């Protein structure tokens, strides 16, 4: 480039287009430009190298991320492909092998397998007559209610020989929903497992529905009685033929489960 330009300037000088001074000035300009050119080329070259390095680093990062994603998929396959328990029996099988978390299931007193399924606790029992095998549900597990102590004694003869029993409560109470839930849970076990029929009663005749019902307390009958009372403290007591459960809200349900665990022999109060 330098030689070509200088030759052009020399021809212009010879033809008189450029003066001697103009020729020298143009010569200096072209030499200055030529001297700068190698630096610019180096800069361009370095820039190109940086771009190549950046692209190479980017490709490396993408490659590493892709490898990690593949590894993550491979490692997670056992979790997604592992067959999850679908039935209560599946859960009991895992529970007996010690493969459930404590909040999912446990073996109580080294005998009874309790598993949680859809928010309820299940265990397996033979009926008192030994004729049927049941998956029985509770709202609480035995560990949840074992702190509730039962005072007094229940006449085993009355319990075993009864074909029906009274269910009584205060019809003027404030938490009928909790009372009804507790009574409903108790009745389900008594009718389906113990084959005893509930008789609805009231402890006082102060409402219209109670006019058609027997008025029953623990003191005016020799038949088996479940007496559900609304109270601040949770208590369970036996009195010969009468079972009294006291509490508020779901504590009444907890008291009922405590009685049922005693009936089934899961929690022994001796």
PDB file of C-alpha atoms in Angstrom:
ATOM      1  CA  UNK A   1       0.000   0.000   0.000  1.00  0.00           C
ATOM      2  CA  UNK A   2       2.833   2.411   0.905  1.00  0.00           C
ATOM      3  CA  UNK A   3       4.737   1.842  -2.337  1.00  0.00           C
ATOM      4  CA  UNK A   4       1.641   2.265  -4.468  1.00  0.00           C
ATOM      5  CA  UNK A   5       0.693   5.572  -2.869  1.00  0.00           C
ATOM      6  CA  UNK A   6       4.239   6.914  -3.013  1.00  0.00           C
ATOM      7  CA  UNK A   7       4.445   6.037  -6.707  1.00  0.00           C
ATOM      8  CA  UNK A   8       1.205   7.907  -7.329  1.00  0.00           C
ATOM      9  CA  UNK A   9       2.569  10.935  -5.463  1.00  0.00           C
ATOM     10  CA  UNK A  10       5.835  10.817  -7.473  1.00  0.00           C
ATOM     11  CA  UNK A  11       3.904  10.767 -10.744  1.00  0.00           C
ATOM     12  CA  UNK A  12       1.848  13.743  -9.562  1.00  0.00           C
ATOM     13  CA  UNK A  13       5.053  15.553  -8.605  1.00  0.00           C
ATOM     14  CA  UNK A  14       6.618  14.913 -12.009  1.00  0.00           C
ATOM     15  CA  UNK A  15       3.515  16.044 -13.850  1.00  0.00           C
ATOM     16  CA  UNK A  16       3.362  19.231 -11.782  1.00  0.00           C
ATOM     17  CA  UNK A  17       0.116  18.395 -10.030  1.00  0.00           C
ATOM     18  CA  UNK A  18       1.890  18.392  -6.658  1.00  0.00           C
ATOM     19  CA  UNK A  19       4.584  20.736  -5.515  1.00  0.00           C
ATOM     20  CA  UNK A  20       7.689  19.506  -3.738  1.00  0.00           C
ATOM     21  CA  UNK A  21       6.256  20.622  -0.385  1.00  0.00           C
ATOM     22  CA  UNK A  22       2.904  18.899  -1.018  1.00  0.00           C
ATOM     23  CA  UNK A  23       4.685  15.735  -2.036  1.00  0.00           C
ATOM     24  CA  UNK A  24       6.725  15.656   1.188  1.00  0.00           C
ATOM     25  CA  UNK A  25       3.605  16.342   3.278  1.00  0.00           C
ATOM     26  CA  UNK A  26       1.624  13.553   1.579  1.00  0.00           C
ATOM     27  CA  UNK A  27       4.578  11.226   1.953  1.00  0.00           C
ATOM     28  CA  UNK A  28       4.698  11.838   5.705  1.00  0.00           C
ATOM     29  CA  UNK A  29       0.932  11.245   5.992  1.00  0.00           C
ATOM     30  CA  UNK A  30       1.050   7.921   4.199  1.00  0.00           C
ATOM     31  CA  UNK A  31       4.031   6.781   6.257  1.00  0.00           C
ATOM     32  CA  UNK A  32       2.194   7.691   9.451  1.00  0.00           C
ATOM     33  CA  UNK A  33      -0.854   5.710   8.326  1.00  0.00           C
ATOM     34  CA  UNK A  34       1.241   2.702   7.425  1.00  0.00           C
ATOM     35  CA  UNK A  35       3.007   2.795  10.809  1.00  0.00           C
ATOM     36  CA  UNK A  36      -0.359   2.630  12.603  1.00  0.00           C
ATOM     37  CA  UNK A  37      -1.704  -0.232  10.564  1.00  0.00           C
ATOM     38  CA  UNK A  38       0.157  -3.098  12.326  1.00  0.00           C
ATOM     39  CA  UNK A  39      -1.215  -1.963  15.743  1.00  0.00           C
ATOM     40  CA  UNK A  40      -4.769  -1.898  14.432  1.00  0.00           C
ATOM     41  CA  UNK A  41      -4.328  -5.322  12.940  1.00  0.00           C
ATOM     42  CA  UNK A  42      -3.071  -6.578  16.300  1.00  0.00           C
ATOM     43  CA  UNK A  43      -6.085  -5.075  18.054  1.00  0.00           C
ATOM     44  CA  UNK A  44      -8.446  -6.680  15.560  1.00  0.00           C
ATOM     45  CA  UNK A  45      -6.635  -9.966  15.992  1.00  0.00           C
ATOM     46  CA  UNK A  46      -6.878  -9.795  19.780  1.00  0.00           C
ATOM     47  CA  UNK A  47     -10.575  -8.933  19.578  1.00  0.00           C
ATOM     48  CA  UNK A  48     -11.169 -11.910  17.333  1.00  0.00           C
ATOM     49  CA  UNK A  49      -9.271 -14.166  19.764  1.00  0.00           C
ATOM     50  CA  UNK A  50     -11.423 -12.917  22.634  1.00  0.00           C
ATOM     51  CA  UNK A  51     -14.587 -13.609  20.670  1.00  0.00           C
ATOM     52  CA  UNK A  52     -13.383 -17.112  19.874  1.00  0.00           C
ATOM     53  CA  UNK A  53     -12.483 -17.674  23.552  1.00  0.00           C
ATOM     54  CA  UNK A  54     -15.891 -16.355  24.680  1.00  0.00           C
ATOM     55  CA  UNK A  55     -17.692 -18.683  22.275  1.00  0.00           C
ATOM     56  CA  UNK A  56     -15.549 -21.572  23.466  1.00  0.00           C
ATOM     57  CA  UNK A  57     -16.285 -20.814  27.146  1.00  0.00           C
ATOM     58  CA  UNK A  58     -20.008 -20.477  26.404  1.00  0.00           C
ATOM     59  CA  UNK A  59     -20.025 -23.834  24.627  1.00  0.00           C
ATOM     60  CA  UNK A  60     -18.211 -25.391  27.601  1.00  0.00           C
ATOM     61  CA  UNK A  61     -20.776 -24.016  30.079  1.00  0.00           C
ATOM     62  CA  UNK A  62     -23.674 -25.244  27.933  1.00  0.00           C
ATOM     63  CA  UNK A  63     -22.048 -28.654  27.748  1.00  0.00           C
ATOM     64  CA  UNK A  64     -21.602 -28.860  31.518  1.00  0.00           C
ATOM     65  CA  UNK A  65     -25.222 -27.806  32.132  1.00  0.00           C
ATOM     66  CA  UNK A  66     -26.446 -30.422  29.657  1.00  0.00           C
ATOM     67  CA  UNK A  67     -24.428 -33.143  31.394  1.00  0.00           C
ATOM     68  CA  UNK A  68     -25.789 -32.100  34.813  1.00  0.00           C
ATOM     69  CA  UNK A  69     -29.359 -32.176  33.521  1.00  0.00           C
ATOM     70  CA  UNK A  70     -28.871 -35.668  32.138  1.00  0.00           C
ATOM     71  CA  UNK A  71     -27.413 -36.824  35.465  1.00  0.00           C
ATOM     72  CA  UNK A  72     -30.323 -35.244  37.367  1.00  0.00           C
ATOM     73  CA  UNK A  73     -32.835 -37.091  35.189  1.00  0.00           C
ATOM     74  CA  UNK A  74     -30.996 -40.397  35.645  1.00  0.00           C
ATOM     75  CA  UNK A  75     -30.765 -39.976  39.428  1.00  0.00           C
ATOM     76  CA  UNK A  76     -34.442 -39.012  39.734  1.00  0.00           C
ATOM     77  CA  UNK A  77     -35.694 -41.987  37.726  1.00  0.00           C
ATOM     78  CA  UNK A  78     -35.866 -44.305  40.777  1.00  0.00           C
ATOM     79  CA  UNK A  79     -38.026 -41.733  42.592  1.00  0.00           C
ATOM     80  CA  UNK A  80     -40.534 -41.382  39.765  1.00  0.00           C
ATOM     81  CA  UNK A  81     -40.529 -45.001  38.670  1.00  0.00           C
ATOM     82  CA  UNK A  82     -40.719 -46.432  42.188  1.00  0.00           C
ATOM     83  CA  UNK A  83     -44.206 -47.778  42.743  1.00  0.00           C
ATOM     84  CA  UNK A  84     -45.937 -45.868  45.517  1.00  0.00           C
ATOM     85  CA  UNK A  85     -48.275 -47.632  47.961  1.00  0.00           C
ATOM     86  CA  UNK A  86     -51.824 -47.554  46.650  1.00  0.00           C
ATOM     87  CA  UNK A  87     -53.754 -49.377  49.354  1.00  0.00           C
ATOM     88  CA  UNK A  88     -53.860 -49.616  53.123  1.00  0.00           C
ATOM     89  CA  UNK A  89     -52.480 -53.144  52.866  1.00  0.00           C
ATOM     90  CA  UNK A  90     -49.495 -51.798  50.895  1.00  0.00           C
ATOM     91  CA  UNK A  91     -48.832 -49.304  53.682  1.00  0.00           C
ATOM     92  CA  UNK A  92     -49.047 -51.978  56.368  1.00  0.00           C
ATOM     93  CA  UNK A  93     -46.541 -54.088  54.443  1.00  0.00           C
ATOM     94  CA  UNK A  94     -44.095 -51.173  54.243  1.00  0.00           C
ATOM     95  CA  UNK A  95     -44.758 -50.287  57.878  1.00  0.00           C
ATOM     96  CA  UNK A  96     -43.900 -53.757  59.126  1.00  0.00           C
ATOM     97  CA  UNK A  97     -40.656 -53.545  57.148  1.00  0.00           C
ATOM     98  CA  UNK A  98     -39.828 -50.224  58.833  1.00  0.00           C
ATOM     99  CA  UNK A  99     -39.978 -48.280  55.568  1.00  0.00           C
ATOM    100  CA  UNK A 100     -42.436 -45.559  56.612  1.00  0.00           C
ATOM    101  CA  UNK A 101     -41.746 -42.247  58.314  1.00  0.00           C
ATOM    102  CA  UNK A 102     -43.162 -41.929  61.870  1.00  0.00           C
ATOM    103  CA  UNK A 103     -45.854 -39.551  60.661  1.00  0.00           C
ATOM    104  CA  UNK A 104     -46.873 -42.127  58.026  1.00  0.00           C
ATOM    105  CA  UNK A 105     -46.973 -45.203  60.209  1.00  0.00           C
ATOM    106  CA  UNK A 106     -45.543 -47.096  63.178  1.00  0.00           C
ATOM    107  CA  UNK A 107     -45.917 -50.366  65.053  1.00  0.00           C
ATOM    108  CA  UNK A 108     -47.465 -49.693  68.450  1.00  0.00           C
ATOM    109  CA  UNK A 109     -46.304 -51.824  71.395  1.00  0.00           C
ATOM    110  CA  UNK A 110     -44.478 -54.039  68.885  1.00  0.00           C
ATOM    111  CA  UNK A 111     -47.855 -55.553  67.914  1.00  0.00           C
ATOM    112  CA  UNK A 112     -50.239 -53.181  66.162  1.00  0.00           C
ATOM    113  CA  UNK A 113     -49.433 -51.699  62.769  1.00  0.00           C
ATOM    114  CA  UNK A 114     -50.882 -48.192  62.405  1.00  0.00           C
ATOM    115  CA  UNK A 115     -50.699 -46.369  59.069  1.00  0.00           C
ATOM    116  CA  UNK A 116     -52.041 -42.994  57.988  1.00  0.00           C
ATOM    117  CA  UNK A 117     -54.113 -42.903  54.817  1.00  0.00           C
ATOM    118  CA  UNK A 118     -56.151 -39.905  53.580  1.00  0.00           C
ATOM    119  CA  UNK A 119     -55.863 -38.190  56.967  1.00  0.00           C
ATOM    120  CA  UNK A 120     -57.071 -41.173  59.026  1.00  0.00           C
ATOM    121  CA  UNK A 121     -55.189 -43.807  61.015  1.00  0.00           C
ATOM    122  CA  UNK A 122     -55.787 -47.465  60.175  1.00  0.00           C
ATOM    123  CA  UNK A 123     -54.982 -50.703  61.924  1.00  0.00           C
ATOM    124  CA  UNK A 124     -56.096 -54.310  61.452  1.00  0.00           C
ATOM    125  CA  UNK A 125     -58.119 -56.396  63.909  1.00  0.00           C
ATOM    126  CA  UNK A 126     -60.097 -59.572  64.192  1.00  0.00           C
ATOM    127  CA  UNK A 127     -63.642 -58.968  65.352  1.00  0.00           C
ATOM    128  CA  UNK A 128     -64.305 -59.807  69.035  1.00  0.00           C
ATOM    129  CA  UNK A 129     -66.001 -62.992  67.825  1.00  0.00           C
ATOM    130  CA  UNK A 130     -62.918 -63.838  65.745  1.00  0.00           C
ATOM    131  CA  UNK A 131     -65.042 -64.305  62.632  1.00  0.00           C
ATOM    132  CA  UNK A 132     -63.956 -61.329  60.527  1.00  0.00           C
ATOM    133  CA  UNK A 133     -60.794 -59.355  59.759  1.00  0.00           C
ATOM    134  CA  UNK A 134     -61.107 -55.565  59.643  1.00  0.00           C
ATOM    135  CA  UNK A 135     -59.158 -52.524  58.540  1.00  0.00           C
ATOM    136  CA  UNK A 136     -60.352 -50.136  61.246  1.00  0.00           C
ATOM    137  CA  UNK A 137     -60.018 -46.367  61.049  1.00  0.00           C
ATOM    138  CA  UNK A 138     -59.454 -43.759  63.743  1.00  0.00           C
ATOM    139  CA  UNK A 139     -59.024 -40.009  63.636  1.00  0.00           C
ATOM    140  CA  UNK A 140     -56.076 -40.277  66.028  1.00  0.00           C
ATOM    141  CA  UNK A 141     -53.281 -42.784  66.405  1.00  0.00           C
ATOM    142  CA  UNK A 142     -52.594 -44.399  69.806  1.00  0.00           C
ATOM    143  CA  UNK A 143     -49.525 -42.206  70.346  1.00  0.00           C
ATOM    144  CA  UNK A 144     -51.765 -39.142  70.013  1.00  0.00           C
ATOM    145  CA  UNK A 145     -54.150 -40.205  72.783  1.00  0.00           C
ATOM    146  CA  UNK A 146     -52.089 -42.304  75.198  1.00  0.00           C
ATOM    147  CA  UNK A 147     -51.637 -39.267  77.462  1.00  0.00           C
ATOM    148  CA  UNK A 148     -55.411 -39.253  78.121  1.00  0.00           C
ATOM    149  CA  UNK A 149     -55.870 -41.451  81.183  1.00  0.00           C
ATOM    150  CA  UNK A 150     -59.035 -43.393  81.939  1.00  0.00           C
ATOM    151  CA  UNK A 151     -60.267 -43.297  85.512  1.00  0.00           C
ATOM    152  CA  UNK A 152     -62.562 -45.878  87.099  1.00  0.00           C
ATOM    153  CA  UNK A 153     -63.683 -49.311  85.963  1.00  0.00           C
ATOM    154  CA  UNK A 154     -66.186 -50.607  83.434  1.00  0.00           C
ATOM    155  CA  UNK A 155     -68.230 -53.721  84.075  1.00  0.00           C
ATOM    156  CA  UNK A 156     -66.923 -56.112  81.401  1.00  0.00           C
ATOM    157  CA  UNK A 157     -70.009 -58.291  81.703  1.00  0.00           C
ATOM    158  CA  UNK A 158     -72.339 -55.415  80.875  1.00  0.00           C
ATOM    159  CA  UNK A 159     -70.159 -54.384  77.924  1.00  0.00           C
ATOM    160  CA  UNK A 160     -69.846 -57.873  76.479  1.00  0.00           C
ATOM    161  CA  UNK A 161     -73.464 -58.912  76.947  1.00  0.00           C
ATOM    162  CA  UNK A 162     -75.157 -55.701  75.844  1.00  0.00           C
ATOM    163  CA  UNK A 163     -76.930 -55.763  72.486  1.00  0.00           C
ATOM    164  CA  UNK A 164     -77.644 -52.046  72.614  1.00  0.00           C
ATOM    165  CA  UNK A 165     -76.548 -48.988  74.588  1.00  0.00           C
ATOM    166  CA  UNK A 166     -77.645 -45.417  75.300  1.00  0.00           C
ATOM    167  CA  UNK A 167     -75.881 -42.389  73.841  1.00  0.00           C
ATOM    168  CA  UNK A 168     -76.691 -39.303  75.887  1.00  0.00           C
ATOM    169  CA  UNK A 169     -75.595 -35.647  75.912  1.00  0.00           C
ATOM    170  CA  UNK A 170     -76.707 -32.146  76.866  1.00  0.00           C
ATOM    171  CA  UNK A 171     -79.042 -30.951  74.067  1.00  0.00           C
ATOM    172  CA  UNK A 172     -78.530 -27.310  75.085  1.00  0.00           C
ATOM    173  CA  UNK A 173     -74.749 -27.408  74.620  1.00  0.00           C
ATOM    174  CA  UNK A 174     -72.873 -25.006  72.336  1.00  0.00           C
ATOM    175  CA  UNK A 175     -70.783 -27.418  70.246  1.00  0.00           C
ATOM    176  CA  UNK A 176     -73.256 -29.897  68.848  1.00  0.00           C
ATOM    177  CA  UNK A 177     -71.080 -30.543  65.745  1.00  0.00           C
ATOM    178  CA  UNK A 178     -68.165 -31.897  67.807  1.00  0.00           C
ATOM    179  CA  UNK A 179     -70.501 -33.939  69.993  1.00  0.00           C
ATOM    180  CA  UNK A 180     -72.157 -35.422  66.907  1.00  0.00           C
ATOM    181  CA  UNK A 181     -68.768 -36.257  65.346  1.00  0.00           C
ATOM    182  CA  UNK A 182     -67.557 -37.995  68.504  1.00  0.00           C
ATOM    183  CA  UNK A 183     -70.805 -39.930  68.894  1.00  0.00           C
ATOM    184  CA  UNK A 184     -70.816 -40.869  65.207  1.00  0.00           C
ATOM    185  CA  UNK A 185     -67.293 -42.311  65.426  1.00  0.00           C
ATOM    186  CA  UNK A 186     -68.173 -44.332  68.525  1.00  0.00           C
ATOM    187  CA  UNK A 187     -71.400 -45.660  67.013  1.00  0.00           C
ATOM    188  CA  UNK A 188     -69.646 -46.763  63.821  1.00  0.00           C
ATOM    189  CA  UNK A 189     -67.242 -48.981  65.766  1.00  0.00           C
ATOM    190  CA  UNK A 190     -69.906 -50.328  68.084  1.00  0.00           C
ATOM    191  CA  UNK A 191     -72.334 -51.251  65.296  1.00  0.00           C
ATOM    192  CA  UNK A 192     -69.859 -52.621  62.713  1.00  0.00           C
ATOM    193  CA  UNK A 193     -67.319 -54.311  64.978  1.00  0.00           C
ATOM    194  CA  UNK A 194     -69.066 -55.011  68.297  1.00  0.00           C
ATOM    195  CA  UNK A 195     -72.561 -55.433  66.784  1.00  0.00           C
ATOM    196  CA  UNK A 196     -74.305 -53.250  69.367  1.00  0.00           C
ATOM    197  CA  UNK A 197     -77.149 -50.875  68.539  1.00  0.00           C
ATOM    198  CA  UNK A 198     -77.092 -47.236  69.773  1.00  0.00           C
ATOM    199  CA  UNK A 199     -80.179 -45.685  71.333  1.00  0.00           C
ATOM    200  CA  UNK A 200     -80.264 -41.879  71.077  1.00  0.00           C
ATOM    201  CA  UNK A 201     -81.006 -40.189  74.409  1.00  0.00           C
ATOM    202  CA  UNK A 202     -80.684 -36.822  76.167  1.00  0.00           C
ATOM    203  CA  UNK A 203     -79.550 -35.987  79.670  1.00  0.00           C
ATOM    204  CA  UNK A 204     -82.435 -33.504  80.113  1.00  0.00           C
ATOM    205  CA  UNK A 205     -85.813 -32.784  78.570  1.00  0.00           C
ATOM    206  CA  UNK A 206     -85.347 -29.176  77.501  1.00  0.00           C
ATOM    207  CA  UNK A 207     -85.611 -29.305  73.709  1.00  0.00           C
ATOM    208  CA  UNK A 208     -88.259 -30.491  71.281  1.00  0.00           C
ATOM    209  CA  UNK A 209     -86.279 -33.496  69.914  1.00  0.00           C
ATOM    210  CA  UNK A 210     -85.656 -34.731  73.455  1.00  0.00           C
ATOM    211  CA  UNK A 211     -89.379 -35.003  74.174  1.00  0.00           C
ATOM    212  CA  UNK A 212     -89.420 -38.187  72.106  1.00  0.00           C
ATOM    213  CA  UNK A 213     -86.181 -39.587  73.546  1.00  0.00           C
ATOM    214  CA  UNK A 214     -85.358 -41.323  76.811  1.00  0.00           C
ATOM    215  CA  UNK A 215     -83.751 -39.076  79.417  1.00  0.00           C
ATOM    216  CA  UNK A 216     -80.611 -40.916  80.471  1.00  0.00           C
ATOM    217  CA  UNK A 217     -77.678 -40.201  82.772  1.00  0.00           C
ATOM    218  CA  UNK A 218     -75.151 -42.505  84.368  1.00  0.00           C
ATOM    219  CA  UNK A 219     -77.327 -42.693  87.473  1.00  0.00           C
ATOM    220  CA  UNK A 220     -80.749 -43.779  86.213  1.00  0.00           C
ATOM    221  CA  UNK A 221     -80.104 -46.960  84.206  1.00  0.00           C
ATOM    222  CA  UNK A 222     -78.264 -50.249  84.487  1.00  0.00           C
ATOM    223  CA  UNK A 223     -77.761 -50.498  80.723  1.00  0.00           C
ATOM    224  CA  UNK A 224     -74.551 -49.516  78.996  1.00  0.00           C
ATOM    225  CA  UNK A 225     -74.272 -45.724  78.494  1.00  0.00           C
ATOM    226  CA  UNK A 226     -71.995 -43.391  76.534  1.00  0.00           C
ATOM    227  CA  UNK A 227     -72.237 -39.917  78.076  1.00  0.00           C
ATOM    228  CA  UNK A 228     -70.586 -37.144  76.024  1.00  0.00           C
ATOM    229  CA  UNK A 229     -70.114 -33.890  77.930  1.00  0.00           C
ATOM    230  CA  UNK A 230     -68.847 -30.518  76.768  1.00  0.00           C
ATOM    231  CA  UNK A 231     -66.126 -29.328  79.157  1.00  0.00           C
ATOM    232  CA  UNK A 232     -62.894 -27.331  79.203  1.00  0.00           C
ATOM    233  CA  UNK A 233     -60.697 -30.247  80.301  1.00  0.00           C
ATOM    234  CA  UNK A 234     -60.352 -33.541  78.440  1.00  0.00           C
ATOM    235  CA  UNK A 235     -61.349 -36.464  80.653  1.00  0.00           C
ATOM    236  CA  UNK A 236     -62.423 -40.075  80.240  1.00  0.00           C
ATOM    237  CA  UNK A 237     -63.951 -42.063  83.080  1.00  0.00           C
ATOM    238  CA  UNK A 238     -65.687 -45.397  83.578  1.00  0.00           C
ATOM    239  CA  UNK A 239     -68.398 -45.998  86.158  1.00  0.00           C
ATOM    240  CA  UNK A 240     -69.635 -49.603  86.149  1.00  0.00           C
ATOM    241  CA  UNK A 241     -71.994 -49.365  83.156  1.00  0.00           C
ATOM    242  CA  UNK A 242     -71.247 -45.784  82.053  1.00  0.00           C
ATOM    243  CA  UNK A 243     -68.542 -44.316  79.819  1.00  0.00           C
ATOM    244  CA  UNK A 244     -68.134 -40.560  80.248  1.00  0.00           C
ATOM    245  CA  UNK A 245     -66.089 -38.553  77.749  1.00  0.00           C
ATOM    246  CA  UNK A 246     -65.517 -34.857  78.466  1.00  0.00           C
ATOM    247  CA  UNK A 247     -63.811 -32.168  76.407  1.00  0.00           C
ATOM    248  CA  UNK A 248     -64.277 -29.455  73.808  1.00  0.00           C
ATOM    249  CA  UNK A 249     -64.043 -29.552  70.025  1.00  0.00           C
ATOM    250  CA  UNK A 250     -61.865 -32.347  68.665  1.00  0.00           C
ATOM    251  CA  UNK A 251     -60.802 -33.242  72.202  1.00  0.00           C
ATOM    252  CA  UNK A 252     -64.123 -35.076  72.441  1.00  0.00           C
ATOM    253  CA  UNK A 253     -63.138 -37.119  69.381  1.00  0.00           C
ATOM    254  CA  UNK A 254     -59.739 -37.782  70.937  1.00  0.00           C
ATOM    255  CA  UNK A 255     -61.455 -39.024  74.099  1.00  0.00           C
ATOM    256  CA  UNK A 256     -63.641 -41.376  72.051  1.00  0.00           C
ATOM    257  CA  UNK A 257     -60.596 -42.815  70.263  1.00  0.00           C
ATOM    258  CA  UNK A 258     -58.958 -43.317  73.650  1.00  0.00           C
ATOM    259  CA  UNK A 259     -61.952 -45.407  74.778  1.00  0.00           C
ATOM    260  CA  UNK A 260     -61.940 -47.416  71.555  1.00  0.00           C
ATOM    261  CA  UNK A 261     -58.228 -48.199  71.865  1.00  0.00           C
ATOM    262  CA  UNK A 262     -58.997 -49.527  75.335  1.00  0.00           C
ATOM    263  CA  UNK A 263     -61.859 -51.657  74.002  1.00  0.00           C
ATOM    264  CA  UNK A 264     -59.583 -53.143  71.323  1.00  0.00           C
ATOM    265  CA  UNK A 265     -56.792 -53.748  73.821  1.00  0.00           C
ATOM    266  CA  UNK A 266     -54.325 -51.471  72.020  1.00  0.00           C
ATOM    267  CA  UNK A 267     -53.810 -49.345  75.130  1.00  0.00           C
ATOM    268  CA  UNK A 268     -54.104 -51.344  78.334  1.00  0.00           C
ATOM    269  CA  UNK A 269     -55.054 -49.331  81.424  1.00  0.00           C
ATOM    270  CA  UNK A 270     -54.301 -52.033  83.977  1.00  0.00           C
TER     271      UNK A 270
END
